CSV table of C-alpha atoms and ligand atoms in Angstrom, one decimal:
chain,number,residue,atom,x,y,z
A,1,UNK,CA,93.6,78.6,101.3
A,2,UNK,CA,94.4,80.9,98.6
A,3,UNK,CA,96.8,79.7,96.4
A,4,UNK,CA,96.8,83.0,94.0
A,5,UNK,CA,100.1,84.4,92.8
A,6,UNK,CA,100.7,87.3,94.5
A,7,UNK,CA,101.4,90.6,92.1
A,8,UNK,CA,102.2,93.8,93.3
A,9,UNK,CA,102.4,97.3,91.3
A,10,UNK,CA,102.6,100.9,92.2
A,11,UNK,CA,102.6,104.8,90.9
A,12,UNK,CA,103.9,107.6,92.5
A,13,UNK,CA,100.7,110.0,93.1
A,14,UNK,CA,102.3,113.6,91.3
A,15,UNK,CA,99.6,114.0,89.3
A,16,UNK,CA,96.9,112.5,87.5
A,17,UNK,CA,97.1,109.5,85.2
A,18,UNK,CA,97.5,109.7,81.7
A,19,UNK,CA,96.9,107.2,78.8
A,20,UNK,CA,100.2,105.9,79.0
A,21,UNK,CA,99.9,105.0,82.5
A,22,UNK,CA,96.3,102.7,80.9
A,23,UNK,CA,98.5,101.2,78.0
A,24,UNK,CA,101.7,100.6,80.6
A,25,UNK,CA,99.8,99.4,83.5
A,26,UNK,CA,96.3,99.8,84.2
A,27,UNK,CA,94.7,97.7,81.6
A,28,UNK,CA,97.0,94.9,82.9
A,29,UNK,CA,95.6,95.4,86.1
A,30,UNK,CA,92.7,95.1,85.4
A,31,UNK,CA,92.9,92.0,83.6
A,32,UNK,CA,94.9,90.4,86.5
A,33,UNK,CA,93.0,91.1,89.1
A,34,UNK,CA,90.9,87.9,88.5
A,35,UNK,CA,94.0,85.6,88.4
A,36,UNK,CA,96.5,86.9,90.6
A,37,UNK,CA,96.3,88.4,94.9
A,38,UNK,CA,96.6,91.8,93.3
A,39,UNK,CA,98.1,94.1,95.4
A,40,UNK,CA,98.3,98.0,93.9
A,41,UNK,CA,100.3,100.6,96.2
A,42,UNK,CA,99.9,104.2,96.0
A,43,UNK,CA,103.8,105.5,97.1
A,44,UNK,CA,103.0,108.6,98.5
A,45,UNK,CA,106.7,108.2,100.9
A,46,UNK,CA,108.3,107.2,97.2
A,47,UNK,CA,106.6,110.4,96.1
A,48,UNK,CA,108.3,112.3,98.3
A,49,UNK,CA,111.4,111.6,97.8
A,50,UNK,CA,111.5,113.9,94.5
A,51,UNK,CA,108.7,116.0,95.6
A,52,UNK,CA,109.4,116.5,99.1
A,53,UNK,CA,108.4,120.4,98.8
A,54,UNK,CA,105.0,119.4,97.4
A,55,UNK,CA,103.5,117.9,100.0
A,56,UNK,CA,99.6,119.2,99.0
A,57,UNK,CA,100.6,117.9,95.4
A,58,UNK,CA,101.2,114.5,96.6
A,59,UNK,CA,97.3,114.9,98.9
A,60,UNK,CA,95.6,116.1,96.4
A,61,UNK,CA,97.0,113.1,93.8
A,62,UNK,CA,96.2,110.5,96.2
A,63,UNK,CA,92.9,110.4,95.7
A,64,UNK,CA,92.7,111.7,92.2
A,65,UNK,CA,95.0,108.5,91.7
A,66,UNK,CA,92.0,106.7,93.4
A,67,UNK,CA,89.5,108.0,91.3
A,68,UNK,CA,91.8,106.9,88.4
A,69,UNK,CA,92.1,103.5,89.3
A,70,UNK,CA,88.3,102.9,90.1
A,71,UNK,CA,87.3,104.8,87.1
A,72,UNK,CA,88.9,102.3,84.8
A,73,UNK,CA,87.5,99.3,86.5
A,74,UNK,CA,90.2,98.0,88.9
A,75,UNK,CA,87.9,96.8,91.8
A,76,UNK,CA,88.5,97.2,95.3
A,77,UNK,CA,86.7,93.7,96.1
A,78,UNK,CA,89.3,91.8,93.7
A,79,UNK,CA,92.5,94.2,94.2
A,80,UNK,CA,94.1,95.7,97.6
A,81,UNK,CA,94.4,99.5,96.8
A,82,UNK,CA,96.8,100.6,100.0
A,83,UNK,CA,99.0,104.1,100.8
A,84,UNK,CA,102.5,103.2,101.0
A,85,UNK,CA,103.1,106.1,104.0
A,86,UNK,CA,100.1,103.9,106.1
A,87,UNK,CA,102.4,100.7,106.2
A,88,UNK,CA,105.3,101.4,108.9
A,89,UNK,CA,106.3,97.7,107.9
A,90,UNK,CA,107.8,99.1,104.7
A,91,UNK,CA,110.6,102.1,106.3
A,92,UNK,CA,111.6,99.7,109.0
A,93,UNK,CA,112.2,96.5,106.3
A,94,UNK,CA,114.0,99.3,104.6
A,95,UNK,CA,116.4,100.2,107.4
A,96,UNK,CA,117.1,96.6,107.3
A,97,UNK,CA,117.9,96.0,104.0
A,98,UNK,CA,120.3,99.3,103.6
A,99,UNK,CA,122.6,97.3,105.3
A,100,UNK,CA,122.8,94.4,102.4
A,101,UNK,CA,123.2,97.1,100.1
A,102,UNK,CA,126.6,99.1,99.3
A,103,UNK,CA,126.3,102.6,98.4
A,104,UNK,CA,128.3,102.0,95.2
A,105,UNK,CA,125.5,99.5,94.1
A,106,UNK,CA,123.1,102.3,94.2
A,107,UNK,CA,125.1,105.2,92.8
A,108,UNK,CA,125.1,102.7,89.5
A,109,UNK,CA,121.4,102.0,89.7
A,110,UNK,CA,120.5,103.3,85.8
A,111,UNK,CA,117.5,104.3,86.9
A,112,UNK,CA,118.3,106.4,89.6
A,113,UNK,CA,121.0,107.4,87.3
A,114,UNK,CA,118.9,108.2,84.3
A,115,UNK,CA,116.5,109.6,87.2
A,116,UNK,CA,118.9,111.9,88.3
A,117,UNK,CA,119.6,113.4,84.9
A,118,UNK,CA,116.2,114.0,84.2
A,119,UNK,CA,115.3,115.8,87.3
A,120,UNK,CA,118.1,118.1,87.4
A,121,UNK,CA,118.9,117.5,90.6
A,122,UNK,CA,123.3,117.5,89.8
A,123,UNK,CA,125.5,117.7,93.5
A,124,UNK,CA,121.9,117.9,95.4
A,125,UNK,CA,120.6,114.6,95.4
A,126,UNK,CA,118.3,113.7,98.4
A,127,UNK,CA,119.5,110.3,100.5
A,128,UNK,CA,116.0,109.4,100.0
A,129,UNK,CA,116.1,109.6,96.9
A,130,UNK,CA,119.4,107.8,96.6
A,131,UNK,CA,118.2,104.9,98.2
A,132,UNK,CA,114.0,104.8,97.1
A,133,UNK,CA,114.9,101.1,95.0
A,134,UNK,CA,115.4,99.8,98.5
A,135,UNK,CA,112.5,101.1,99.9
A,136,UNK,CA,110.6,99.7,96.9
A,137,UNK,CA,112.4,96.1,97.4
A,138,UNK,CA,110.6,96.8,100.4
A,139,UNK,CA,107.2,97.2,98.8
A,140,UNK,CA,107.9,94.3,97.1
A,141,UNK,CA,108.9,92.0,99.7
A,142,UNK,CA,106.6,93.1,102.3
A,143,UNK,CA,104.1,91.3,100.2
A,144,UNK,CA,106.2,88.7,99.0
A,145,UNK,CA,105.6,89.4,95.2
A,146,UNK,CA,106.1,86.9,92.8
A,147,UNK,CA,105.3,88.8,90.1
A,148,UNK,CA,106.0,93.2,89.6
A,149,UNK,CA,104.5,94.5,86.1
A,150,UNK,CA,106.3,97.1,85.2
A,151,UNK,CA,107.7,99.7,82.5
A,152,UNK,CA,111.2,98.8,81.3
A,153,UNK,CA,112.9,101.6,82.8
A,154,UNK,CA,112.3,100.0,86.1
A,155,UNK,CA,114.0,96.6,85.3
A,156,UNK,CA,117.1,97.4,87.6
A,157,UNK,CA,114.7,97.9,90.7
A,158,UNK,CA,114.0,94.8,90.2
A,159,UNK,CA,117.3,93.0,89.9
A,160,UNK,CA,118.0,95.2,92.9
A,161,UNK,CA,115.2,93.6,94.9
A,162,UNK,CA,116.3,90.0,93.7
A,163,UNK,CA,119.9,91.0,94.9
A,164,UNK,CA,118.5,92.0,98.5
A,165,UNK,CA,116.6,88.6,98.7
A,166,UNK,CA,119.2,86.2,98.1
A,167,UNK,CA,121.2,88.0,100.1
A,168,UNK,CA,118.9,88.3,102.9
A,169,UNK,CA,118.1,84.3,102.5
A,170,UNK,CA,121.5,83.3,102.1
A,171,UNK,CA,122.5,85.5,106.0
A,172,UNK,CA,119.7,85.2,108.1
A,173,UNK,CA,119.8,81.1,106.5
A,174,UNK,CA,116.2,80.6,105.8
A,175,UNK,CA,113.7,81.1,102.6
A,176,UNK,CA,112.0,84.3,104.0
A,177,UNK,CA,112.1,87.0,101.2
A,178,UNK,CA,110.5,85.5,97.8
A,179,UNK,CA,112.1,86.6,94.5
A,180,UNK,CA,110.4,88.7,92.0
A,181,UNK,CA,109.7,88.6,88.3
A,182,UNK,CA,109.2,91.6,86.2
A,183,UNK,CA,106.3,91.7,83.6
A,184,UNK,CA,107.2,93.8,80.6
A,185,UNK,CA,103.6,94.7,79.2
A,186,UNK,CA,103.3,94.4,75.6
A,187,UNK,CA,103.1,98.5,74.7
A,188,UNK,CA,105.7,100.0,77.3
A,189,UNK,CA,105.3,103.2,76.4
A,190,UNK,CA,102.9,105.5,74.8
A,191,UNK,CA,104.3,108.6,73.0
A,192,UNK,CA,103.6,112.4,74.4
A,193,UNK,CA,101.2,113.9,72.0
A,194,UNK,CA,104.2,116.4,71.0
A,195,UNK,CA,106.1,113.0,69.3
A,196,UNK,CA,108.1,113.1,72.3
A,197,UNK,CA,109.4,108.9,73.2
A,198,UNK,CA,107.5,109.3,76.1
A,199,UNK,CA,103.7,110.8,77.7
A,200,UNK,CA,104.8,112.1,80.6
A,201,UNK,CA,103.6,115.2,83.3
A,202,UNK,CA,106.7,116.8,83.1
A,203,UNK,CA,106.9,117.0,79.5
A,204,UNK,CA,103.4,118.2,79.0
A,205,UNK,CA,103.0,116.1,76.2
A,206,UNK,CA,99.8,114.1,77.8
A,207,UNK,CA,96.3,113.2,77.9
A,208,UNK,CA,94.9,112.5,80.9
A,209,UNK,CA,92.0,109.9,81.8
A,210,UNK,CA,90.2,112.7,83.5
A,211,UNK,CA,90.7,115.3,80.7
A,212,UNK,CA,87.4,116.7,79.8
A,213,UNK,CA,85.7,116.5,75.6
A,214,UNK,CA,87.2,119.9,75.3
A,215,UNK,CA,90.8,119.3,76.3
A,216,UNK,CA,91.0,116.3,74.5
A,217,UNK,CA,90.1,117.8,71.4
A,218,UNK,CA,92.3,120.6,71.6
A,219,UNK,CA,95.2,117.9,72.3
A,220,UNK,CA,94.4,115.4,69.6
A,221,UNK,CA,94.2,118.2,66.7
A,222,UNK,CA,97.3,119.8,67.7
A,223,UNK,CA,98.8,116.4,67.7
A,224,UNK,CA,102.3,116.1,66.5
A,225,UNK,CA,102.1,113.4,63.4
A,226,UNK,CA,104.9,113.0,59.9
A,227,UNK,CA,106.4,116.0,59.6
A,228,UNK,CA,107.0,115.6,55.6
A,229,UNK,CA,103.4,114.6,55.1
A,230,UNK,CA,102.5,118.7,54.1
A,231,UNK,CA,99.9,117.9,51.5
A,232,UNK,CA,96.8,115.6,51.7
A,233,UNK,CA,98.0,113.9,48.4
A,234,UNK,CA,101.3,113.2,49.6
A,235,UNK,CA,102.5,109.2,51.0
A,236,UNK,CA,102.7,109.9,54.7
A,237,UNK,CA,104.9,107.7,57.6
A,238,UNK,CA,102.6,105.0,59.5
A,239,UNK,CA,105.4,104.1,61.4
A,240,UNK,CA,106.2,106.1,65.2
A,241,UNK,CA,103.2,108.3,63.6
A,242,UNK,CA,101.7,109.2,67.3
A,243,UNK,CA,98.2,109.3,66.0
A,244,UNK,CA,99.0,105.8,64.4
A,245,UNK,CA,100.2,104.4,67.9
A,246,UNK,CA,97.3,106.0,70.1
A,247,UNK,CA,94.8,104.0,67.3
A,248,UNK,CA,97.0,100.8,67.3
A,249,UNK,CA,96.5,101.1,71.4
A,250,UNK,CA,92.3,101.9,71.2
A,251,UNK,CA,90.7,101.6,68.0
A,252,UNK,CA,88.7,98.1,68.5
A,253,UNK,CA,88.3,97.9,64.7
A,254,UNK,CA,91.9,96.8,63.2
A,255,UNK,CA,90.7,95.8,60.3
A,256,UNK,CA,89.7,99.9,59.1
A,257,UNK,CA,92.7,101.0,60.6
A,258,UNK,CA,94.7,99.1,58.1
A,259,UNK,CA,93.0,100.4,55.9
A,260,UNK,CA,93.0,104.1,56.7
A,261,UNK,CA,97.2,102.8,57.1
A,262,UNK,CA,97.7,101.9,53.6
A,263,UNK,CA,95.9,104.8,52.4
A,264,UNK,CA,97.8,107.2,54.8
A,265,UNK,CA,101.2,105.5,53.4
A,266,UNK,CA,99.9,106.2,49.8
A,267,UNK,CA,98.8,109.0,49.8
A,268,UNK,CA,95.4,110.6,49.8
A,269,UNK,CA,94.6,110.7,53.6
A,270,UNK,CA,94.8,113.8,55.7
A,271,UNK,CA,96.0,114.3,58.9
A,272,UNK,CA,92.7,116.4,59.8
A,273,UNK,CA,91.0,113.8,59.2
A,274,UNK,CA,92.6,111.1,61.2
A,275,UNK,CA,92.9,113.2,64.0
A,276,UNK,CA,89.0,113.2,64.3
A,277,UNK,CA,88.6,109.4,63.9
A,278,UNK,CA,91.2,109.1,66.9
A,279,UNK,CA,89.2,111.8,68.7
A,280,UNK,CA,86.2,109.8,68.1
A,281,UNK,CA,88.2,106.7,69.4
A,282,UNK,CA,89.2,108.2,72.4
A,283,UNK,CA,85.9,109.8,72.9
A,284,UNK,CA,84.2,106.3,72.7
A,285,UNK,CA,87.1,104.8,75.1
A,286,UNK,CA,86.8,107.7,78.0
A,287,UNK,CA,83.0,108.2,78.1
A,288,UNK,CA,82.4,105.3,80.2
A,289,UNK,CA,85.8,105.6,82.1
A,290,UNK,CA,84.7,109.9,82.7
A,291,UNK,CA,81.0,108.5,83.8
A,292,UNK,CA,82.4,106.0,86.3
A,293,UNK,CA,84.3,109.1,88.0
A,294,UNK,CA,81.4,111.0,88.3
A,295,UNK,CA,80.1,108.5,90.3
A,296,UNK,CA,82.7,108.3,92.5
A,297,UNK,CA,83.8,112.2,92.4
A,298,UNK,CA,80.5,112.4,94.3
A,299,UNK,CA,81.4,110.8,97.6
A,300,UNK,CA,85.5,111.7,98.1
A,301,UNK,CA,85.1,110.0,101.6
A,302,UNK,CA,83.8,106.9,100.6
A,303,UNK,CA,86.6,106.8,98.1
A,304,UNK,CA,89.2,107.2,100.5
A,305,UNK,CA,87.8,104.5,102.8
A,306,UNK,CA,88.2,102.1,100.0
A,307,UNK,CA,91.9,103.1,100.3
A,308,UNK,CA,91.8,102.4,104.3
A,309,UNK,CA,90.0,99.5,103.6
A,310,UNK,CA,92.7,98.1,101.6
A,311,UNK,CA,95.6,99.5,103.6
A,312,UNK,CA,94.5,98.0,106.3
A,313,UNK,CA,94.1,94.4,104.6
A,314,UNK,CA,97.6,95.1,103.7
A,315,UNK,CA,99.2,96.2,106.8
A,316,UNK,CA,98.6,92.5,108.3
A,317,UNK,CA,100.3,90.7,105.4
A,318,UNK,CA,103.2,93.4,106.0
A,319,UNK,CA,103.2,92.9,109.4
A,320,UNK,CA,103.5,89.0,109.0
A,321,UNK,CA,106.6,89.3,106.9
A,322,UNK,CA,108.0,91.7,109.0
A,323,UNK,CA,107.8,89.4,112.1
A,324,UNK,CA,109.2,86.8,110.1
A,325,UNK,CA,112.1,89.0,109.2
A,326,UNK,CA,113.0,90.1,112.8
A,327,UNK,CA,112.6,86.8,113.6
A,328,UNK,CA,115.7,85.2,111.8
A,329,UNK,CA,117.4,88.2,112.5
A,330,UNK,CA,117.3,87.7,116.0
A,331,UNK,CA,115.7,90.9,116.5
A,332,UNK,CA,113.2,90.0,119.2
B,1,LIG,N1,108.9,103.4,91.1
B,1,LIG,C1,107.6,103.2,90.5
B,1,LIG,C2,107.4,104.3,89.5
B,1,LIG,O1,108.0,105.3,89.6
B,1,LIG,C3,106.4,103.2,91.6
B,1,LIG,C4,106.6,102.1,92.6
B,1,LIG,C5,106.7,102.3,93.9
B,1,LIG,C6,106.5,100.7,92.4
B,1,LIG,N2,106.8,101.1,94.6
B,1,LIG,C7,106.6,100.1,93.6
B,1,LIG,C8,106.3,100.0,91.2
B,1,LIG,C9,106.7,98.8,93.8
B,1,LIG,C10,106.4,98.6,91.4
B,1,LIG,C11,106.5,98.0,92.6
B,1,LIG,O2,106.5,104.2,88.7
């Protein structure tokens, strides 16, 4: 029997992943992988329900998501990679759940309230998108998570999903939904190369794991760093210095990077000059990481089968909660 802890994560594909996304999440995945029944979902429905107009957006990420993931070493054999939109388990759990859920509960979600700000979308928000935390309490549930890494910002989905479980148990009078717990990593967030809180797509502020020598290097030297530090001689600001954070997140040797801190705070230290050690830093970080792609850039299909492979696996866990969920429902 396998007695694993199961953990379940997921990213909406819009794009390629960025460095953030490694700091936030995929470097914990691939650490996990050994200890937990890692389950990583690729929410191509959730995707839609802010991108519904770009469907060959949210195709076209799906497998460059894929390539992400394999690229920085999270293996098929020890996680289940699996498309949200192949597991019908997950809408029909959902259509349950709306109904242990009242609408003014998810007008004050803060993240679909924050959500809502940031994308604009004012008096034309779509249902779907209204009610996405219940679709991922779904995701959740479906493979009875114990465990859901995630940034900070998705906290509430997670109280959410606790809420729907107790109150599924406590009705249909039986332990079938398990609770989840949310792991914070230890950096949350990454800052956009602009200084910006946050690396993000929609800023344009980030560095992506499949951005080429060139891009990178055009990114890292017009990197946003202390504003006030205007001559080499001058003490400059360590501290939410972006170039400072990326080499707190992957430069292996701390003990120079203290160094090169003190002399940044005293004075003496360019910026030009950091920049290129971080590009060398990130250089030395992405060359494996950009030669694993290749390899797998070769063969698409075989990339997506890896993805049906693991769907698949995933659909009959899905399928086992669901029938346990009809079942004390009385919906037979
Ligand atoms: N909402 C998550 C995000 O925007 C993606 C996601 C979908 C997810 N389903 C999930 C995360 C289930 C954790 C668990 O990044």
């Amino acid at each position: 029997m396998n007695q694993k802890k199961v953990i379940l994560t997921g990213d909406r594909p819009t794009g390629p992943l960025h460095l953030g996304h490694f700091v936030g999440s995929l470097a914990n995945r691939v650490k996990m992988q050994d200890e937990y029944n890692q389950f990583v979902m690729i929410a191509d429905m959730q995707a839609l329900t802010d991108h519904a107009s770009k469907p060959e957006l949210i195709q076209k990420s799906i497998l460059e998501v894929m390539l992400d993931y394999l690229s920085v070493g999270i293996d098929p054999k020890k996680t289940t990679i699996l498309l949200q939109s192949l597991i019908p388990q997950i809408p029909e759990l959902t259509m349950y759940y709306l109904n242990l859920v009242t609408w003014n509960r998810l007008k004050h979600n803060p993240t679909v309230k924050q959500e809502i700000k940031q994308k604009n979308f004012q008096d034309s928000v779509p249902a779907g998108f209204m009610i996405y935390p219940v679709s991922q309490a779904a995701d959740i549930t479906a493979f009875k998570a114990n465990f859901v890494p995630v940034g900070d910002d998705q906290l509430p989905m997670i109280e959410q999903t606790n809420e729907i479980v107790r109150k599924f148990n406590r009705i249909y009078n039986k332990e079938v939904l398990v609770e989840a717990e949310a792991i914070i990593p230890e950096i949350a967030r990454l800052p956009g190369i602009d200084g910006g809180a946050k690396m993000s797509k929609t800023l344009n502020n980030a560095i992506y794991l499949s951005d080429d020598m060139d891009k990178i290097k055009k990114k890292v030297m017009s990197m946003y760093t202390d504003p006030t530090h205007l001559r080499v001689e001058d003490p400059g600001k360590v501290e939410g210095n972006p170039v400072f954070i990326y080499l707190d997140a992957f430069d292996p040797d701390k003990e120079n990077l203290q160094k090169m801190k003190d002399h940044y705070a005293k004075g003496g230290l360019g910026d030009v000059i950091c920049k290129k050690h971080l590009l060398e830093v990130l250089e030395a970080f992405l060359t494996p990481i950009r030669e694993k792609r290749k390899q797998y850039e070769k063969d698409p299909k075989h990339v997506l089968d890896l993805l049906m492979k693991g769907t698949s696996e995933a659909e009959k866990v899905a399928s086992t909660t669901l029938k346990q969920v009809k079942d004390v429902m009385h919906l037979y």
